[in-house]
Each structure stands twice: as structure tokens, then as C-alpha cells.
Amino acid sequence: MEFTHDTLVEASKTWGLFYLIGFSICVMIYTFLPSNKKRFESAEREIFEKEDGPWK
């Protein structure tokens, strides 16, 4: 089988799409795992300091 530019472009578009879809699914699963709930809630609270507020 001869690898031409068109063959490589088609393969990269096809497998790149599957890779991105699979990676997105893995990120969504990681995000919604119950074991990560405490970590994300603490990150949500700690992003702002208590003294942060509107400029005076």
C-alpha cells in the first residue's frame, strides 16, 4: 500500500476525530466522578480570598 498525502490526511482526520472524542469522554468521566467532588468543591471555594471584593 502506497502512502500518499491524501491517504495520510484522511487517516489523520479520521483518527484525530476519534482521539478528540475519546479524550473528551475521558475528561467528562473524570469531572463527574463522585470521588472528585470534594476536590472540585474546595477549588471552587478557594479561588477567591475572603478579602477579595469590589474595588474601593
Coordinates of N, CA and C in Angstrom, one line a residue:
M1 N 0.8 -1.2 0.0 CA 0.0 0.0 0.0 C 0.9 1.2 0.0
E2 N 0.6 2.1 -0.9 CA 1.4 3.3 -1.0 C 0.7 4.4 -0.2
F3 N 1.6 5.1 0.6 CA 1.1 6.2 1.4 C 1.3 7.5 0.7
T4 N 0.1 8.1 0.3 CA 0.2 9.4 -0.4 C -0.3 10.4 0.6
H5 N -0.1 11.6 0.2 CA -0.5 12.7 1.1 C -2.0 12.7 1.4
D6 N -2.8 12.3 0.4 CA -4.3 12.2 0.6 C -4.6 11.1 1.6
T7 N -3.9 10.0 1.5 CA -4.2 8.9 2.4 C -3.8 9.3 3.9
L8 N -2.7 10.0 4.1 CA -2.3 10.4 5.4 C -3.3 11.5 5.9
V9 N -3.7 12.4 5.1 CA -4.6 13.4 5.6 C -6.0 12.8 6.0
E10 N -6.5 11.8 5.2 CA -7.7 11.2 5.5 C -7.6 10.4 6.8
A11 N -6.5 9.7 7.0 CA -6.3 8.9 8.2 C -6.2 9.8 9.4
S12 N -5.4 10.9 9.3 CA -5.3 11.8 10.4 C -6.6 12.5 10.8
K13 N -7.4 12.9 9.8 CA -8.7 13.5 10.1 C -9.6 12.5 10.8
T14 N -9.6 11.2 10.4 CA -10.5 10.2 10.9 C -10.0 9.9 12.3
W15 N -8.8 9.5 12.5 CA -8.3 9.0 13.8 C -8.2 10.2 14.8
G16 N -7.9 11.4 14.3 CA -7.8 12.6 15.1 C -9.2 12.9 15.7
L17 N -10.2 12.7 14.9 CA -11.6 12.9 15.4 C -11.9 11.9 16.5
F18 N -11.6 10.7 16.3 CA -11.9 9.6 17.3 C -11.1 9.9 18.6
Y19 N -9.8 10.4 18.4 CA -9.0 10.7 19.5 C -9.6 11.8 20.4
L20 N -10.0 12.9 19.7 CA -10.6 14.0 20.4 C -11.9 13.6 21.1
I21 N -12.7 12.8 20.4 CA -14.0 12.4 21.1 C -13.7 11.5 22.3
G22 N -12.8 10.6 22.1 CA -12.4 9.7 23.3 C -11.8 10.5 24.4
F23 N -10.9 11.5 24.1 CA -10.4 12.3 25.2 C -11.4 13.1 25.9
S24 N -12.4 13.7 25.1 CA -13.4 14.5 25.7 C -14.3 13.6 26.6
I25 N -14.6 12.4 26.2 CA -15.4 11.5 27.1 C -14.6 11.2 28.4
C26 N -13.3 10.9 28.3 CA -12.5 10.7 29.5 C -12.5 11.9 30.4
V27 N -12.4 13.1 29.9 CA -12.4 14.3 30.7 C -13.8 14.4 31.4
M28 N -14.8 14.2 30.7 CA -16.2 14.2 31.3 C -16.4 13.2 32.4
I29 N -15.9 12.0 32.2 CA -16.0 11.0 33.2 C -15.2 11.4 34.4
Y30 N -13.9 11.9 34.2 CA -13.1 12.3 35.4 C -13.8 13.4 36.1
T31 N -14.4 14.4 35.4 CA -15.0 15.5 36.0 C -16.2 15.1 36.9
F32 N -17.0 14.1 36.5 CA -18.2 13.8 37.2 C -18.0 12.5 38.1
L33 N -16.8 12.1 38.4 CA -16.6 11.0 39.3 C -16.9 11.5 40.7
P34 N -17.7 10.7 41.5 CA -18.0 11.1 42.9 C -16.8 11.3 43.7
S35 N -15.7 10.6 43.5 CA -14.5 10.8 44.3 C -13.9 12.1 44.1
N36 N -14.1 12.8 43.0 CA -13.5 14.1 42.8 C -14.4 15.3 43.3
K37 N -15.5 15.0 43.8 CA -16.5 16.1 44.2 C -15.8 17.0 45.3
K38 N -15.2 16.4 46.3 CA -14.6 17.2 47.4 C -13.5 18.1 46.8
R39 N -12.7 17.6 45.9 CA -11.6 18.3 45.3 C -12.1 19.5 44.5
F40 N -13.1 19.4 43.7 CA -13.6 20.5 42.9 C -14.4 21.5 43.8
E41 N -15.1 21.0 44.8 CA -15.8 22.0 45.7 C -14.8 22.8 46.5
S42 N -13.6 22.2 46.9 CA -12.6 23.1 47.6 C -12.0 24.0 46.6
A43 N -11.7 23.6 45.4 CA -11.2 24.5 44.4 C -12.1 25.7 44.1
E44 N -13.4 25.4 44.1 CA -14.4 26.5 43.9 C -14.4 27.5 45.0
R45 N -14.2 27.0 46.3 CA -14.2 27.9 47.4 C -12.9 28.7 47.5
E46 N -11.8 28.1 47.2 CA -10.5 28.7 47.4 C -10.0 29.6 46.3
I47 N -10.8 29.7 45.3 CA -10.4 30.6 44.2 C -10.4 32.1 44.6
F48 N -11.3 32.4 45.5 CA -11.4 33.8 45.9 C -11.0 33.9 47.4
E49 N -10.2 34.9 47.7 CA -9.8 35.1 49.1 C -10.9 35.8 49.8
K50 N -11.0 35.8 51.1 CA -12.0 36.4 51.8 C -12.0 37.9 51.6
E51 N -10.8 38.5 51.5 CA -10.8 39.9 51.3 C -11.0 40.4 49.9
D52 N -11.2 39.5 49.0 CA -11.5 39.9 47.6 C -12.9 40.4 47.5
G53 N -13.1 41.4 46.8 CA -14.4 42.1 46.7 C -14.3 43.2 45.7
P54 N -15.3 44.0 45.6 CA -15.3 45.1 44.6 C -14.2 46.1 45.0
W55 N -13.6 46.7 44.0 CA -12.6 47.7 44.3 C -13.2 48.9 45.1
K56 N -12.5 49.4 46.0 CA -13.0 50.5 46.8 C -12.3 51.8 46.4

